[in-house]
């Protein structure tokens, strides 16, 4: 499901990428691709990623339970399929971007009869590491290839093709799909074998959630201390305490919309996956379990589909304070132009992992 509320545009600009650039030069994205692409899941993130493929003239076939979302893509030139099997049969590579590991498993298992050595499954959801490995093994048994490629950077950057992508797979599959990945995103990091990208993605979502919660506490405490919230935002932004989350999500918190097209149940899933990684490794984390408790409480109070920045309502309700201010956007937009993506080489390495 997508959120289509409109509002003033924000200006969210960040500097050059970290790490070295490999392969593709920056500039406008190359148009078109010989591969026939399928896409399952046209929600908040998936719809924007699929839109990048269509905008860049890929041969695209889509599938979603929401017929209106499918119709919107067909009206713009995409084709549609009536089942996961039909989608895989018609395409060279199929992307899944779905809200849960269970939903992804249902789709991939339905596609399996149509998988052969010419087919590729691309998983762009944030999902459980063991599940993505299990499904990738099933694809491999049929002769196909699998690549997990979760994204990071927010829906506003998914919309412009400027989002970051982690890719876990063998090097040959990575290089085969790099032209597609550099259309979907700007910075592409090959993280290693299947499972490495999902592991890193849940870690980064854990960090983003920790940033969100500390921003909420900071804003409420400054309001209680009598500090102007516009001034508070700017002090945080120009200080050592700033972060990507502050410079994006704090804006829609202060606007009052709290709309980043991401909901509390998805945060709970992501930080729960990170906590499971730690528990499996017998790491006695202290902050992570508390974050899980906070979001469980937020869901109990406001509902699973409440927008995730509204976790601040727990503190607003407890204090009676209104954490809003004038001059902030209702939604985030990416003001940076769409640019050709490129592979990033990890800092300290002279070549990507698994490269010859």
mmCIF file of C-alpha atoms in Angstrom:
data_model
loop_
_atom_site.group_PDB
_atom_site.id
_atom_site.type_symbol
_atom_site.label_atom_id
_atom_site.label_comp_id
_atom_site.label_asym_id
_atom_site.label_seq_id
_atom_site.Cartn_x
_atom_site.Cartn_y
_atom_site.Cartn_z
ATOM 1 C CA UNK A 1 0.000 0.000 0.000
ATOM 2 C CA UNK A 2 1.290 3.477 -0.822
ATOM 3 C CA UNK A 3 0.794 6.813 0.905
ATOM 4 C CA UNK A 4 -0.013 9.536 -1.578
ATOM 5 C CA UNK A 5 -0.419 12.578 0.691
ATOM 6 C CA UNK A 6 1.121 15.733 -0.759
ATOM 7 C CA UNK A 7 2.904 18.640 0.838
ATOM 8 C CA UNK A 8 5.688 21.180 0.462
ATOM 9 C CA UNK A 9 8.959 19.844 -0.867
ATOM 10 C CA UNK A 10 11.973 19.558 1.377
ATOM 11 C CA UNK A 11 15.537 20.122 0.339
ATOM 12 C CA UNK A 12 17.621 17.254 1.604
ATOM 13 C CA UNK A 13 21.110 17.367 0.123
ATOM 14 C CA UNK A 14 24.127 15.309 1.049
ATOM 15 C CA UNK A 15 27.732 15.368 -0.157
ATOM 16 C CA UNK A 16 29.699 12.958 -2.322
ATOM 17 C CA UNK A 17 29.661 9.219 -1.721
ATOM 18 C CA UNK A 18 32.078 7.615 0.688
ATOM 19 C CA UNK A 19 34.479 5.041 -0.736
ATOM 20 C CA UNK A 20 35.958 4.693 -4.164
ATOM 21 C CA UNK A 21 34.013 4.413 -7.391
ATOM 22 C CA UNK A 22 34.307 1.387 -9.647
ATOM 23 C CA UNK A 23 33.093 0.803 -13.163
ATOM 24 C CA UNK A 24 30.414 3.337 -14.056
ATOM 25 C CA UNK A 25 30.924 7.052 -14.439
ATOM 26 C CA UNK A 26 28.468 9.541 -12.987
ATOM 27 C CA UNK A 27 25.978 11.258 -15.260
ATOM 28 C CA UNK A 28 22.456 10.635 -16.522
ATOM 29 C CA UNK A 29 21.415 7.005 -16.300
ATOM 30 C CA UNK A 30 21.772 4.846 -19.387
ATOM 31 C CA UNK A 31 18.409 4.286 -21.036
ATOM 32 C CA UNK A 32 17.006 0.853 -21.702
ATOM 33 C CA UNK A 33 18.219 -2.652 -21.075
ATOM 34 C CA UNK A 34 17.965 -5.871 -23.029
ATOM 35 C CA UNK A 35 16.753 -7.877 -20.016
ATOM 36 C CA UNK A 36 13.068 -8.448 -19.465
ATOM 37 C CA UNK A 37 12.418 -7.462 -15.838
ATOM 38 C CA UNK A 38 9.611 -8.525 -13.536
ATOM 39 C CA UNK A 39 8.667 -6.752 -10.306
ATOM 40 C CA UNK A 40 6.491 -8.078 -7.466
ATOM 41 C CA UNK A 41 5.374 -5.599 -4.801
ATOM 42 C CA UNK A 42 4.438 -2.051 -5.825
ATOM 43 C CA UNK A 43 4.084 -0.541 -2.340
ATOM 44 C CA UNK A 44 5.845 2.433 -0.784
ATOM 45 C CA UNK A 45 9.367 1.337 -1.716
ATOM 46 C CA UNK A 46 8.708 -1.215 -4.456
ATOM 47 C CA UNK A 47 6.551 1.126 -6.510
ATOM 48 C CA UNK A 48 9.307 3.715 -6.566
ATOM 49 C CA UNK A 49 12.012 1.186 -7.483
ATOM 50 C CA UNK A 50 9.849 -0.272 -10.248
ATOM 51 C CA UNK A 51 9.225 3.286 -11.416
ATOM 52 C CA UNK A 52 12.972 3.779 -11.922
ATOM 53 C CA UNK A 53 13.078 0.765 -14.236
ATOM 54 C CA UNK A 54 10.096 1.990 -16.224
ATOM 55 C CA UNK A 55 11.412 5.563 -16.389
ATOM 56 C CA UNK A 56 14.697 4.236 -17.776
ATOM 57 C CA UNK A 57 12.924 2.231 -20.491
ATOM 58 C CA UNK A 58 13.324 -1.285 -19.169
ATOM 59 C CA UNK A 59 10.975 -3.960 -20.469
ATOM 60 C CA UNK A 60 8.944 -4.272 -17.253
ATOM 61 C CA UNK A 61 6.165 -6.627 -16.156
ATOM 62 C CA UNK A 62 4.558 -6.083 -12.739
ATOM 63 C CA UNK A 63 2.517 -8.022 -10.202
ATOM 64 C CA UNK A 64 0.776 -6.830 -7.036
ATOM 65 C CA UNK A 65 -2.307 -7.768 -5.027
ATOM 66 C CA UNK A 66 -3.509 -4.177 -5.457
ATOM 67 C CA UNK A 67 -5.029 -4.041 -8.941
ATOM 68 C CA UNK A 68 -5.042 -0.223 -8.927
ATOM 69 C CA UNK A 69 -1.269 -0.103 -8.482
ATOM 70 C CA UNK A 70 -0.806 -2.546 -11.350
ATOM 71 C CA UNK A 71 -3.166 -0.536 -13.554
ATOM 72 C CA UNK A 72 -1.149 2.603 -12.873
ATOM 73 C CA UNK A 73 2.021 0.947 -14.121
ATOM 74 C CA UNK A 74 0.307 -0.546 -17.151
ATOM 75 C CA UNK A 75 -0.967 2.924 -18.054
ATOM 76 C CA UNK A 76 2.658 4.107 -18.106
ATOM 77 C CA UNK A 77 3.831 1.312 -20.394
ATOM 78 C CA UNK A 78 4.466 -1.722 -18.201
ATOM 79 C CA UNK A 79 2.927 -5.152 -18.781
ATOM 80 C CA UNK A 80 1.198 -7.202 -16.098
ATOM 81 C CA UNK A 81 1.231 -10.862 -15.087
ATOM 82 C CA UNK A 82 -1.503 -12.750 -13.315
ATOM 83 C CA UNK A 83 0.701 -14.991 -11.152
ATOM 84 C CA UNK A 84 4.283 -15.314 -9.881
ATOM 85 C CA UNK A 85 4.860 -18.300 -12.181
ATOM 86 C CA UNK A 86 3.632 -16.391 -15.222
ATOM 87 C CA UNK A 87 5.875 -13.477 -14.282
ATOM 88 C CA UNK A 88 8.991 -15.628 -14.011
ATOM 89 C CA UNK A 89 8.119 -17.408 -17.250
ATOM 90 C CA UNK A 90 7.896 -14.085 -19.109
ATOM 91 C CA UNK A 91 11.009 -12.444 -17.634
ATOM 92 C CA UNK A 92 14.766 -12.894 -17.420
ATOM 93 C CA UNK A 93 14.947 -11.549 -13.873
ATOM 94 C CA UNK A 94 12.251 -11.007 -11.250
ATOM 95 C CA UNK A 95 12.540 -8.588 -8.333
ATOM 96 C CA UNK A 96 10.565 -9.092 -5.123
ATOM 97 C CA UNK A 97 10.011 -6.191 -2.724
ATOM 98 C CA UNK A 98 7.509 -7.387 -0.129
ATOM 99 C CA UNK A 99 6.622 -6.553 3.489
ATOM 100 C CA UNK A 100 7.583 -9.825 5.178
ATOM 101 C CA UNK A 101 9.737 -12.939 4.749
ATOM 102 C CA UNK A 102 6.556 -15.027 4.636
ATOM 103 C CA UNK A 103 5.132 -13.007 1.742
ATOM 104 C CA UNK A 104 8.376 -13.330 -0.172
ATOM 105 C CA UNK A 105 8.547 -17.079 0.407
ATOM 106 C CA UNK A 106 5.025 -17.512 -0.956
ATOM 107 C CA UNK A 107 5.913 -15.653 -4.153
ATOM 108 C CA UNK A 108 9.315 -17.257 -4.735
ATOM 109 C CA UNK A 109 8.049 -20.777 -4.123
ATOM 110 C CA UNK A 110 5.262 -20.129 -6.648
ATOM 111 C CA UNK A 111 7.850 -18.995 -9.224
ATOM 112 C CA UNK A 112 10.165 -21.974 -8.789
ATOM 113 C CA UNK A 113 8.629 -24.242 -11.486
ATOM 114 C CA UNK A 114 9.555 -21.615 -14.086
ATOM 115 C CA UNK A 115 13.149 -21.144 -12.900
ATOM 116 C CA UNK A 116 15.986 -22.466 -15.068
ATOM 117 C CA UNK A 117 19.594 -21.521 -15.802
ATOM 118 C CA UNK A 118 18.526 -18.377 -17.657
ATOM 119 C CA UNK A 119 16.545 -16.923 -14.727
ATOM 120 C CA UNK A 120 17.527 -14.596 -11.864
ATOM 121 C CA UNK A 121 15.656 -13.844 -8.654
ATOM 122 C CA UNK A 122 16.431 -10.473 -7.044
ATOM 123 C CA UNK A 123 15.268 -9.904 -3.449
ATOM 124 C CA UNK A 124 14.993 -6.196 -2.556
ATOM 125 C CA UNK A 125 13.055 -6.587 0.685
ATOM 126 C CA UNK A 126 14.576 -6.287 4.141
ATOM 127 C CA UNK A 127 14.309 -9.908 5.202
ATOM 128 C CA UNK A 128 15.539 -12.702 7.436
ATOM 129 C CA UNK A 129 19.016 -13.950 6.540
ATOM 130 C CA UNK A 130 18.220 -17.642 6.959
ATOM 131 C CA UNK A 131 15.098 -17.307 4.810
ATOM 132 C CA UNK A 132 16.859 -15.539 1.951
ATOM 133 C CA UNK A 133 19.549 -18.234 1.997
ATOM 134 C CA UNK A 134 16.882 -20.974 1.945
ATOM 135 C CA UNK A 135 15.056 -19.434 -0.999
ATOM 136 C CA UNK A 136 18.287 -18.742 -2.883
ATOM 137 C CA UNK A 137 19.233 -22.414 -2.481
ATOM 138 C CA UNK A 138 15.881 -23.456 -3.971
ATOM 139 C CA UNK A 139 16.481 -21.169 -6.933
ATOM 140 C CA UNK A 140 19.991 -22.614 -7.365
ATOM 141 C CA UNK A 141 18.619 -26.162 -7.313
ATOM 142 C CA UNK A 142 16.560 -25.246 -10.362
ATOM 143 C CA UNK A 143 19.683 -23.900 -12.095
ATOM 144 C CA UNK A 144 18.849 -20.229 -11.556
ATOM 145 C CA UNK A 145 20.782 -17.430 -9.882
ATOM 146 C CA UNK A 146 19.834 -15.333 -6.856
ATOM 147 C CA UNK A 147 20.914 -11.927 -5.616
ATOM 148 C CA UNK A 148 19.738 -10.159 -2.475
ATOM 149 C CA UNK A 149 19.821 -6.396 -2.940
ATOM 150 C CA UNK A 150 18.102 -4.478 -0.126
ATOM 151 C CA UNK A 151 18.077 -0.688 -0.327
ATOM 152 C CA UNK A 152 18.842 2.081 2.142
ATOM 153 C CA UNK A 153 18.267 5.814 2.079
ATOM 154 C CA UNK A 154 14.524 6.417 2.297
ATOM 155 C CA UNK A 155 11.555 6.299 -0.052
ATOM 156 C CA UNK A 156 12.327 9.764 -1.417
ATOM 157 C CA UNK A 157 15.637 8.490 -2.779
ATOM 158 C CA UNK A 158 14.122 5.255 -4.084
ATOM 159 C CA UNK A 159 11.846 7.516 -6.133
ATOM 160 C CA UNK A 160 14.770 9.200 -7.929
ATOM 161 C CA UNK A 161 17.062 6.205 -8.389
ATOM 162 C CA UNK A 162 19.539 7.746 -5.947
ATOM 163 C CA UNK A 163 19.126 5.187 -3.166
ATOM 164 C CA UNK A 164 21.987 2.957 -1.944
ATOM 165 C CA UNK A 165 21.938 -0.788 -2.621
ATOM 166 C CA UNK A 166 23.678 -3.673 -0.846
ATOM 167 C CA UNK A 167 24.135 -6.726 -3.084
ATOM 168 C CA UNK A 168 24.858 -10.232 -1.830
ATOM 169 C CA UNK A 169 25.638 -12.943 -4.417
ATOM 170 C CA UNK A 170 28.487 -14.486 -6.357
ATOM 171 C CA UNK A 171 30.614 -12.073 -8.363
ATOM 172 C CA UNK A 172 29.452 -13.293 -11.782
ATOM 173 C CA UNK A 173 25.791 -12.674 -10.935
ATOM 174 C CA UNK A 174 26.654 -9.278 -9.462
ATOM 175 C CA UNK A 175 28.438 -8.177 -12.634
ATOM 176 C CA UNK A 176 25.633 -9.503 -14.816
ATOM 177 C CA UNK A 177 23.053 -7.462 -12.876
ATOM 178 C CA UNK A 178 25.164 -4.352 -12.215
ATOM 179 C CA UNK A 179 23.581 -2.348 -15.086
ATOM 180 C CA UNK A 180 20.173 -2.969 -13.513
ATOM 181 C CA UNK A 181 21.393 -2.188 -10.000
ATOM 182 C CA UNK A 182 22.977 1.070 -11.122
ATOM 183 C CA UNK A 183 19.653 2.094 -12.622
ATOM 184 C CA UNK A 184 17.752 1.288 -9.449
ATOM 185 C CA UNK A 185 20.273 3.049 -7.213
ATOM 186 C CA UNK A 186 23.288 5.343 -7.127
ATOM 187 C CA UNK A 187 25.745 3.640 -4.768
ATOM 188 C CA UNK A 188 25.982 -0.146 -5.110
ATOM 189 C CA UNK A 189 28.057 -2.186 -2.649
ATOM 190 C CA UNK A 190 28.861 -5.853 -3.303
ATOM 191 C CA UNK A 191 28.820 -7.246 0.227
ATOM 192 C CA UNK A 192 29.791 -10.873 -0.441
ATOM 193 C CA UNK A 193 27.777 -14.073 -0.713
ATOM 194 C CA UNK A 194 24.019 -14.460 -0.249
ATOM 195 C CA UNK A 195 23.101 -13.435 3.299
ATOM 196 C CA UNK A 196 25.699 -10.703 3.756
ATOM 197 C CA UNK A 197 23.531 -7.925 2.313
ATOM 198 C CA UNK A 198 20.513 -8.784 4.473
ATOM 199 C CA UNK A 199 22.739 -8.949 7.549
ATOM 200 C CA UNK A 200 24.163 -5.500 6.851
ATOM 201 C CA UNK A 201 20.747 -4.058 5.978
ATOM 202 C CA UNK A 202 19.122 -4.989 9.283
ATOM 203 C CA UNK A 203 22.158 -3.478 11.027
ATOM 204 C CA UNK A 204 21.719 -0.168 9.198
ATOM 205 C CA UNK A 205 17.978 -0.142 9.950
ATOM 206 C CA UNK A 206 18.796 -0.745 13.616
ATOM 207 C CA UNK A 207 21.102 2.280 13.562
ATOM 208 C CA UNK A 208 18.465 4.415 11.818
ATOM 209 C CA UNK A 209 15.880 3.439 14.436
ATOM 210 C CA UNK A 210 18.267 4.274 17.270
ATOM 211 C CA UNK A 211 18.798 7.669 15.636
ATOM 212 C CA UNK A 212 15.043 8.207 15.359
ATOM 213 C CA UNK A 213 14.442 7.442 19.024
ATOM 214 C CA UNK A 214 17.239 9.698 20.237
ATOM 215 C CA UNK A 215 16.011 12.530 17.994
ATOM 216 C CA UNK A 216 12.539 12.144 19.502
ATOM 217 C CA UNK A 217 13.945 12.322 23.040
ATOM 218 C CA UNK A 218 16.113 15.319 22.152
ATOM 219 C CA UNK A 219 13.254 17.307 20.599
ATOM 220 C CA UNK A 220 10.857 16.663 23.480
ATOM 221 C CA UNK A 221 13.466 17.484 26.113
ATOM 222 C CA UNK A 222 14.422 20.761 24.402
ATOM 223 C CA UNK A 223 10.757 21.740 24.158
ATOM 224 C CA UNK A 224 10.347 21.059 27.857
ATOM 225 C CA UNK A 225 13.467 23.137 28.553
ATOM 226 C CA UNK A 226 11.912 26.099 26.764
ATOM 227 C CA UNK A 227 14.104 26.026 23.664
ATOM 228 C CA UNK A 228 12.569 27.028 20.327
ATOM 229 C CA UNK A 229 12.143 23.915 18.170
ATOM 230 C CA UNK A 230 13.301 25.552 14.920
ATOM 231 C CA UNK A 231 16.477 26.580 16.706
ATOM 232 C CA UNK A 232 16.777 23.089 18.202
ATOM 233 C CA UNK A 233 16.534 21.505 14.763
ATOM 234 C CA UNK A 234 19.259 23.783 13.410
ATOM 235 C CA UNK A 235 21.544 23.242 16.401
ATOM 236 C CA UNK A 236 21.269 19.486 15.931
ATOM 237 C CA UNK A 237 21.831 19.782 12.176
ATOM 238 C CA UNK A 238 25.089 21.789 12.391
ATOM 239 C CA UNK A 239 26.507 19.829 15.310
ATOM 240 C CA UNK A 240 28.366 16.573 15.889
ATOM 241 C CA UNK A 241 24.992 15.124 16.894
ATOM 242 C CA UNK A 242 23.473 15.352 13.428
ATOM 243 C CA UNK A 243 22.567 12.345 11.284
ATOM 244 C CA UNK A 244 20.804 11.403 8.076
ATOM 245 C CA UNK A 245 17.751 10.515 10.177
ATOM 246 C CA UNK A 246 17.713 13.903 11.890
ATOM 247 C CA UNK A 247 18.056 15.821 8.638
ATOM 248 C CA UNK A 248 15.178 13.865 7.106
ATOM 249 C CA UNK A 249 12.770 12.421 9.680
ATOM 250 C CA UNK A 250 13.018 15.262 12.207
ATOM 251 C CA UNK A 251 11.642 17.540 9.486
ATOM 252 C CA UNK A 252 8.404 15.583 9.071
ATOM 253 C CA UNK A 253 8.158 15.123 12.836
ATOM 254 C CA UNK A 254 8.235 18.908 13.296
ATOM 255 C CA UNK A 255 5.790 19.392 10.410
ATOM 256 C CA UNK A 256 3.384 17.076 12.210
ATOM 257 C CA UNK A 257 2.717 14.803 9.219
ATOM 258 C CA UNK A 258 5.307 12.232 10.426
ATOM 259 C CA UNK A 259 5.055 10.818 6.904
ATOM 260 C CA UNK A 260 8.090 8.931 5.599
ATOM 261 C CA UNK A 261 5.960 6.159 4.054
ATOM 262 C CA UNK A 262 7.237 3.694 6.666
ATOM 263 C CA UNK A 263 5.228 2.164 9.474
ATOM 264 C CA UNK A 264 5.795 0.865 13.000
ATOM 265 C CA UNK A 265 5.255 -2.783 12.110
ATOM 266 C CA UNK A 266 8.060 -2.594 9.544
ATOM 267 C CA UNK A 267 10.408 -1.019 12.093
ATOM 268 C CA UNK A 268 9.515 -3.751 14.582
ATOM 269 C CA UNK A 269 10.306 -6.391 11.949
ATOM 270 C CA UNK A 270 13.675 -4.852 11.119
ATOM 271 C CA UNK A 271 14.936 -4.262 14.646
ATOM 272 C CA UNK A 272 13.607 -7.679 15.625
ATOM 273 C CA UNK A 273 15.748 -9.242 12.901
ATOM 274 C CA UNK A 274 18.795 -7.379 14.233
ATOM 275 C CA UNK A 275 18.060 -8.496 17.781
ATOM 276 C CA UNK A 276 17.775 -12.092 16.556
ATOM 277 C CA UNK A 277 21.214 -11.827 14.926
ATOM 278 C CA UNK A 278 22.667 -10.703 18.250
ATOM 279 C CA UNK A 279 20.887 -13.421 20.219
ATOM 280 C CA UNK A 280 22.069 -16.094 17.782
ATOM 281 C CA UNK A 281 25.636 -14.870 18.368
ATOM 282 C CA UNK A 282 25.114 -14.700 22.172
ATOM 283 C CA UNK A 283 25.822 -10.961 22.259
ATOM 284 C CA UNK A 284 24.261 -9.336 25.367
ATOM 285 C CA UNK A 285 23.003 -6.122 23.757
ATOM 286 C CA UNK A 286 21.461 -3.489 26.005
ATOM 287 C CA UNK A 287 20.025 -0.794 23.730
ATOM 288 C CA UNK A 288 18.508 -3.102 21.096
ATOM 289 C CA UNK A 289 16.081 -4.951 23.412
ATOM 290 C CA UNK A 290 14.871 -1.610 24.795
ATOM 291 C CA UNK A 291 14.171 -0.362 21.276
ATOM 292 C CA UNK A 292 12.097 -3.464 20.588
ATOM 293 C CA UNK A 293 10.116 -2.789 23.775
ATOM 294 C CA UNK A 294 9.540 0.840 22.794
ATOM 295 C CA UNK A 295 8.114 -0.105 19.403
ATOM 296 C CA UNK A 296 6.000 -2.883 20.887
ATOM 297 C CA UNK A 297 4.507 -0.229 23.181
ATOM 298 C CA UNK A 298 4.035 2.176 20.277
ATOM 299 C CA UNK A 299 2.193 -0.468 18.265
ATOM 300 C CA UNK A 300 -0.008 -1.324 21.261
ATOM 301 C CA UNK A 301 -0.922 2.356 21.683
ATOM 302 C CA UNK A 302 -1.244 3.564 18.096
ATOM 303 C CA UNK A 303 -1.482 0.504 15.850
ATOM 304 C CA UNK A 304 0.885 -1.500 13.692
ATOM 305 C CA UNK A 305 0.307 0.654 10.599
ATOM 306 C CA UNK A 306 0.992 3.964 12.340
ATOM 307 C CA UNK A 307 3.773 5.980 10.687
ATOM 308 C CA UNK A 308 7.060 5.164 12.393
ATOM 309 C CA UNK A 309 8.121 8.743 13.338
ATOM 310 C CA UNK A 310 4.941 8.935 15.400
ATOM 311 C CA UNK A 311 6.800 6.916 18.000
ATOM 312 C CA UNK A 312 7.357 10.424 19.387
ATOM 313 C CA UNK A 313 3.678 10.427 20.406
ATOM 314 C CA UNK A 314 4.595 8.261 23.403
ATOM 315 C CA UNK A 315 6.539 11.229 24.782
ATOM 316 C CA UNK A 316 4.064 13.851 23.534
ATOM 317 C CA UNK A 317 1.228 12.023 25.287
ATOM 318 C CA UNK A 318 3.252 11.527 28.473
ATOM 319 C CA UNK A 319 4.246 15.198 28.693
ATOM 320 C CA UNK A 320 1.369 17.011 27.007
ATOM 321 C CA UNK A 321 3.877 18.762 24.742
ATOM 322 C CA UNK A 322 3.288 19.417 21.046
ATOM 323 C CA UNK A 323 6.471 18.756 19.054
ATOM 324 C CA UNK A 324 5.722 20.716 15.902
ATOM 325 C CA UNK A 325 7.122 23.881 14.356
ATOM 326 C CA UNK A 326 6.501 26.069 11.324
ATOM 327 C CA UNK A 327 8.456 25.853 8.099
ATOM 328 C CA UNK A 328 9.053 22.116 7.738
ATOM 329 C CA UNK A 329 7.851 19.918 4.841
ATOM 330 C CA UNK A 330 4.971 17.471 4.983
ATOM 331 C CA UNK A 331 6.874 14.923 2.901
ATOM 332 C CA UNK A 332 10.476 14.397 1.864
ATOM 333 C CA UNK A 333 11.629 14.771 -1.706
ATOM 334 C CA UNK A 334 15.071 14.190 -3.170
ATOM 335 C CA UNK A 335 16.290 17.383 -4.812
ATOM 336 C CA UNK A 336 19.409 15.748 -6.258
ATOM 337 C CA UNK A 337 19.205 14.890 -9.979
ATOM 338 C CA UNK A 338 18.985 11.264 -11.025
ATOM 339 C CA UNK A 339 22.507 10.104 -11.803
ATOM 340 C CA UNK A 340 24.184 7.029 -13.222
ATOM 341 C CA UNK A 341 24.906 4.618 -10.403
ATOM 342 C CA UNK A 342 28.250 3.072 -9.654
ATOM 343 C CA UNK A 343 29.855 0.314 -7.627
ATOM 344 C CA UNK A 344 31.482 1.417 -4.381
ATOM 345 C CA UNK A 345 34.733 -0.196 -3.255
ATOM 346 C CA UNK A 346 34.893 -0.544 0.553
ATOM 347 C CA UNK A 347 37.207 1.892 2.292
ATOM 348 C CA UNK A 348 40.593 0.266 2.913
ATOM 349 C CA UNK A 349 40.254 -2.239 0.053
ATOM 350 C CA UNK A 350 41.760 -1.913 -3.411
ATOM 351 C CA UNK A 351 39.014 -3.925 -5.115
ATOM 352 C CA UNK A 352 35.504 -5.147 -4.317
ATOM 353 C CA UNK A 353 35.041 -8.251 -2.202
ATOM 354 C CA UNK A 354 35.066 -11.461 -4.261
ATOM 355 C CA UNK A 355 36.544 -9.648 -7.291
ATOM 356 C CA UNK A 356 39.324 -11.445 -9.176
#
